[in-house]
PDB file of C-alpha atoms in Angstrom:
ATOM      1  CA  UNK K1245     -74.659 128.617  13.609  1.00  0.00           C
ATOM      2  CA  UNK K1246     -74.681 126.265  16.591  1.00  0.00           C
ATOM      3  CA  UNK K1247     -71.564 125.282  18.473  1.00  0.00           C
ATOM      4  CA  UNK K1248     -71.917 121.599  17.581  1.00  0.00           C
ATOM      5  CA  UNK K1249     -72.223 122.320  13.875  1.00  0.00           C
ATOM      6  CA  UNK K1250     -69.267 124.709  14.028  1.00  0.00           C
ATOM      7  CA  UNK K1251     -67.177 122.031  15.727  1.00  0.00           C
ATOM      8  CA  UNK K1252     -68.076 119.493  13.022  1.00  0.00           C
ATOM      9  CA  UNK K1253     -67.314 121.984  10.255  1.00  0.00           C
ATOM     10  CA  UNK K1254     -64.030 122.914  11.934  1.00  0.00           C
ATOM     11  CA  UNK K1255     -62.903 119.271  11.888  1.00  0.00           C
ATOM     12  CA  UNK K1256     -63.307 118.852   8.113  1.00  0.00           C
ATOM     13  CA  UNK K1257     -59.844 120.171   7.085  1.00  0.00           C
ATOM     14  CA  UNK K1258     -58.295 117.693   9.524  1.00  0.00           C
ATOM     15  CA  UNK K1259     -59.603 114.687   7.604  1.00  0.00           C
ATOM     16  CA  UNK K1260     -57.322 114.904   4.544  1.00  0.00           C
ATOM     17  CA  UNK K1261     -54.398 115.777   6.828  1.00  0.00           C
ATOM     18  CA  UNK K1262     -55.038 112.617   8.853  1.00  0.00           C
ATOM     19  CA  UNK K1263     -55.448 110.438   5.754  1.00  0.00           C
ATOM     20  CA  UNK K1264     -52.212 111.693   4.210  1.00  0.00           C
ATOM     21  CA  UNK K1265     -50.365 111.263   7.519  1.00  0.00           C
ATOM     22  CA  UNK K1266     -51.579 107.675   7.852  1.00  0.00           C
ATOM     23  CA  UNK K1267     -50.775 107.067   4.192  1.00  0.00           C
ATOM     24  CA  UNK K1268     -47.210 108.240   4.755  1.00  0.00           C
ATOM     25  CA  UNK K1269     -46.844 105.513   7.381  1.00  0.00           C
ATOM     26  CA  UNK K1270     -48.495 102.614   5.555  1.00  0.00           C
ATOM     27  CA  UNK K1271     -48.342 103.508   1.834  1.00  0.00           C
ATOM     28  CA  UNK K1272     -45.630 106.139   1.489  1.00  0.00           C
ATOM     29  CA  UNK K1273     -45.185 105.892  -2.271  1.00  0.00           C
ATOM     30  CA  UNK K1274     -48.902 106.445  -2.874  1.00  0.00           C
ATOM     31  CA  UNK K1275     -49.065 109.230  -0.285  1.00  0.00           C
ATOM     32  CA  UNK K1276     -46.161 111.228  -1.703  1.00  0.00           C
ATOM     33  CA  UNK K1277     -47.460 110.575  -5.205  1.00  0.00           C
ATOM     34  CA  UNK K1278     -50.724 112.254  -4.238  1.00  0.00           C
ATOM     35  CA  UNK K1279     -48.599 115.275  -3.293  1.00  0.00           C
ATOM     36  CA  UNK K1280     -46.831 115.293  -6.684  1.00  0.00           C
ATOM     37  CA  UNK K1281     -43.461 114.144  -5.418  1.00  0.00           C
ATOM     38  CA  UNK K1282     -41.318 111.050  -5.807  1.00  0.00           C
ATOM     39  CA  UNK K1283     -40.457 108.797  -2.915  1.00  0.00           C
ATOM     40  CA  UNK K1284     -36.832 109.533  -2.057  1.00  0.00           C
ATOM     41  CA  UNK K1285     -34.275 107.059  -0.699  1.00  0.00           C
ATOM     42  CA  UNK K1286     -31.648 106.783   2.020  1.00  0.00           C
ATOM     43  CA  UNK K1287     -31.459 109.613   4.545  1.00  0.00           C
ATOM     44  CA  UNK K1288     -33.597 111.776   2.252  1.00  0.00           C
ATOM     45  CA  UNK K1289     -36.394 109.201   2.610  1.00  0.00           C
ATOM     46  CA  UNK K1290     -36.058 109.322   6.396  1.00  0.00           C
ATOM     47  CA  UNK K1291     -36.344 113.110   6.340  1.00  0.00           C
ATOM     48  CA  UNK K1292     -39.165 113.096   3.799  1.00  0.00           C
ATOM     49  CA  UNK K1293     -41.307 110.594   5.684  1.00  0.00           C
ATOM     50  CA  UNK K1294     -40.398 111.758   9.182  1.00  0.00           C
ATOM     51  CA  UNK K1295     -40.993 115.456   8.592  1.00  0.00           C
ATOM     52  CA  UNK K1296     -44.049 115.042   6.406  1.00  0.00           C
ATOM     53  CA  UNK K1297     -45.715 112.511   8.702  1.00  0.00           C
ATOM     54  CA  UNK K1298     -45.142 114.821  11.676  1.00  0.00           C
ATOM     55  CA  UNK K1299     -46.548 117.800   9.758  1.00  0.00           C
ATOM     56  CA  UNK K1300     -49.706 116.054   8.572  1.00  0.00           C
ATOM     57  CA  UNK K1301     -50.491 114.165  11.781  1.00  0.00           C
ATOM     58  CA  UNK K1302     -49.796 117.147  14.058  1.00  0.00           C
ATOM     59  CA  UNK K1303     -51.851 119.472  11.870  1.00  0.00           C
ATOM     60  CA  UNK K1304     -54.718 116.968  11.971  1.00  0.00           C
ATOM     61  CA  UNK K1305     -54.338 116.566  15.745  1.00  0.00           C
ATOM     62  CA  UNK K1306     -54.420 120.332  16.317  1.00  0.00           C
ATOM     63  CA  UNK K1307     -57.549 120.670  14.188  1.00  0.00           C
ATOM     64  CA  UNK K1308     -59.318 117.732  15.841  1.00  0.00           C
ATOM     65  CA  UNK K1309     -58.388 118.918  19.353  1.00  0.00           C
ATOM     66  CA  UNK K1310     -59.715 122.366  18.518  1.00  0.00           C
ATOM     67  CA  UNK K1311     -62.936 120.953  17.121  1.00  0.00           C
ATOM     68  CA  UNK K1312     -63.503 118.422  19.907  1.00  0.00           C
ATOM     69  CA  UNK K1313     -62.800 120.855  22.746  1.00  0.00           C
ATOM     70  CA  UNK K1314     -64.219 123.918  20.955  1.00  0.00           C
ATOM     71  CA  UNK K1315     -60.783 125.473  21.581  1.00  0.00           C
ATOM     72  CA  UNK K1316     -59.957 128.231  19.087  1.00  0.00           C
ATOM     73  CA  UNK K1317     -56.240 128.194  19.970  1.00  0.00           C
ATOM     74  CA  UNK K1318     -55.839 124.650  18.606  1.00  0.00           C
ATOM     75  CA  UNK K1319     -57.684 125.518  15.399  1.00  0.00           C
ATOM     76  CA  UNK K1320     -55.377 128.516  15.019  1.00  0.00           C
ATOM     77  CA  UNK K1321     -52.328 126.288  15.535  1.00  0.00           C
ATOM     78  CA  UNK K1322     -53.459 124.139  12.603  1.00  0.00           C
ATOM     79  CA  UNK K1323     -54.213 127.255  10.562  1.00  0.00           C
ATOM     80  CA  UNK K1324     -50.742 128.639  11.293  1.00  0.00           C
ATOM     81  CA  UNK K1325     -49.069 125.494   9.976  1.00  0.00           C
ATOM     82  CA  UNK K1326     -51.129 125.642   6.790  1.00  0.00           C
ATOM     83  CA  UNK K1327     -50.503 129.360   6.291  1.00  0.00           C
ATOM     84  CA  UNK K1328     -46.737 128.998   6.733  1.00  0.00           C
ATOM     85  CA  UNK K1329     -46.792 126.101   4.261  1.00  0.00           C
ATOM     86  CA  UNK K1330     -48.528 128.272   1.642  1.00  0.00           C
ATOM     87  CA  UNK K1331     -46.030 131.066   2.329  1.00  0.00           C
ATOM     88  CA  UNK K1332     -43.047 128.697   2.025  1.00  0.00           C
ATOM     89  CA  UNK K1333     -44.381 127.293  -1.264  1.00  0.00           C
ATOM     90  CA  UNK K1334     -44.662 130.829  -2.613  1.00  0.00           C
ATOM     91  CA  UNK K1335     -41.099 131.621  -1.527  1.00  0.00           C
ATOM     92  CA  UNK K1336     -39.886 128.391  -3.146  1.00  0.00           C
ATOM     93  CA  UNK K1337     -41.510 129.516  -6.405  1.00  0.00           C
ATOM     94  CA  UNK K1338     -40.321 133.135  -6.231  1.00  0.00           C
ATOM     95  CA  UNK K1339     -36.787 132.588  -4.952  1.00  0.00           C
ATOM     96  CA  UNK K1340     -35.797 129.049  -5.870  1.00  0.00           C
ATOM     97  CA  UNK K1341     -37.556 128.410  -9.168  1.00  0.00           C
ATOM     98  CA  UNK K1342     -40.011 125.778  -7.934  1.00  0.00           C
ATOM     99  CA  UNK K1343     -43.214 125.293  -9.869  1.00  0.00           C
ATOM    100  CA  UNK K1344     -46.090 127.384  -8.550  1.00  0.00           C
ATOM    101  CA  UNK K1345     -48.319 124.970  -6.610  1.00  0.00           C
ATOM    102  CA  UNK K1346     -51.617 126.718  -7.332  1.00  0.00           C
ATOM    103  CA  UNK K1347     -53.937 123.951  -6.128  1.00  0.00           C
ATOM    104  CA  UNK K1348     -51.973 123.164  -2.970  1.00  0.00           C
ATOM    105  CA  UNK K1349     -51.658 126.844  -2.027  1.00  0.00           C
ATOM    106  CA  UNK K1350     -55.362 127.396  -2.669  1.00  0.00           C
ATOM    107  CA  UNK K1351     -56.295 124.461  -0.418  1.00  0.00           C
ATOM    108  CA  UNK K1352     -53.935 125.699   2.303  1.00  0.00           C
ATOM    109  CA  UNK K1353     -55.272 129.255   2.172  1.00  0.00           C
ATOM    110  CA  UNK K1354     -58.925 128.170   2.059  1.00  0.00           C
ATOM    111  CA  UNK K1355     -58.326 125.803   4.984  1.00  0.00           C
ATOM    112  CA  UNK K1356     -56.583 128.588   6.915  1.00  0.00           C
ATOM    113  CA  UNK K1357     -59.505 130.972   6.421  1.00  0.00           C
ATOM    114  CA  UNK K1358     -61.950 128.158   7.236  1.00  0.00           C
ATOM    115  CA  UNK K1359     -60.190 127.415  10.539  1.00  0.00           C
ATOM    116  CA  UNK K1360     -59.839 131.082  11.486  1.00  0.00           C
ATOM    117  CA  UNK K1361     -63.549 131.677  10.885  1.00  0.00           C
ATOM    118  CA  UNK K1362     -64.478 128.601  12.935  1.00  0.00           C
ATOM    119  CA  UNK K1363     -62.161 129.742  15.730  1.00  0.00           C
ATOM    120  CA  UNK K1364     -63.804 133.177  15.739  1.00  0.00           C
ATOM    121  CA  UNK K1365     -67.276 131.651  15.910  1.00  0.00           C
ATOM    122  CA  UNK K1366     -66.246 129.325  18.737  1.00  0.00           C
ATOM    123  CA  UNK K1367     -64.540 132.117  20.656  1.00  0.00           C
ATOM    124  CA  UNK K1368     -67.811 134.066  20.682  1.00  0.00           C
ATOM    125  CA  UNK K1369     -69.859 131.182  22.024  1.00  0.00           C
ATOM    126  CA  UNK K1370     -70.164 129.961  25.586  1.00  0.00           C
ATOM    127  CA  UNK K1371     -67.489 127.544  26.822  1.00  0.00           C
ATOM    128  CA  UNK K1372     -68.347 123.839  26.923  1.00  0.00           C
ATOM    129  CA  UNK K1373     -69.133 122.567  30.413  1.00  0.00           C
ATOM    130  CA  UNK K1374     -67.070 119.550  31.450  1.00  0.00           C
ATOM    131  CA  UNK K1375     -67.426 117.625  34.657  1.00  0.00           C
TER     132      UNK K1375
END
């Protein structure tokens, strides 16, 4: 697979992250609804929107930086965030009685594997020349 195609494929998981992050800024009720949660209020709303917006936009930024620069380390940073999220959801289910978020965990794990594979492919190819 060519480097350009790998870079395009690597960017795909960043798209929903970016859209959710932007949604949290401009349409928070719709954005959190798509994640199966209510919009909170008061300080809880500040935490919900602040933390979630940071998570989604930074994850998207890491993925896009990795894809644009063909830099595996940035793809792995995005993958790490997604993997820890899947792990934390599983702990929430096992330890705290949360519902098991099958679809969300599946998406996070598939995206993690996707990004790791793309990072491996990019790490085996020649570096991009910049001048």
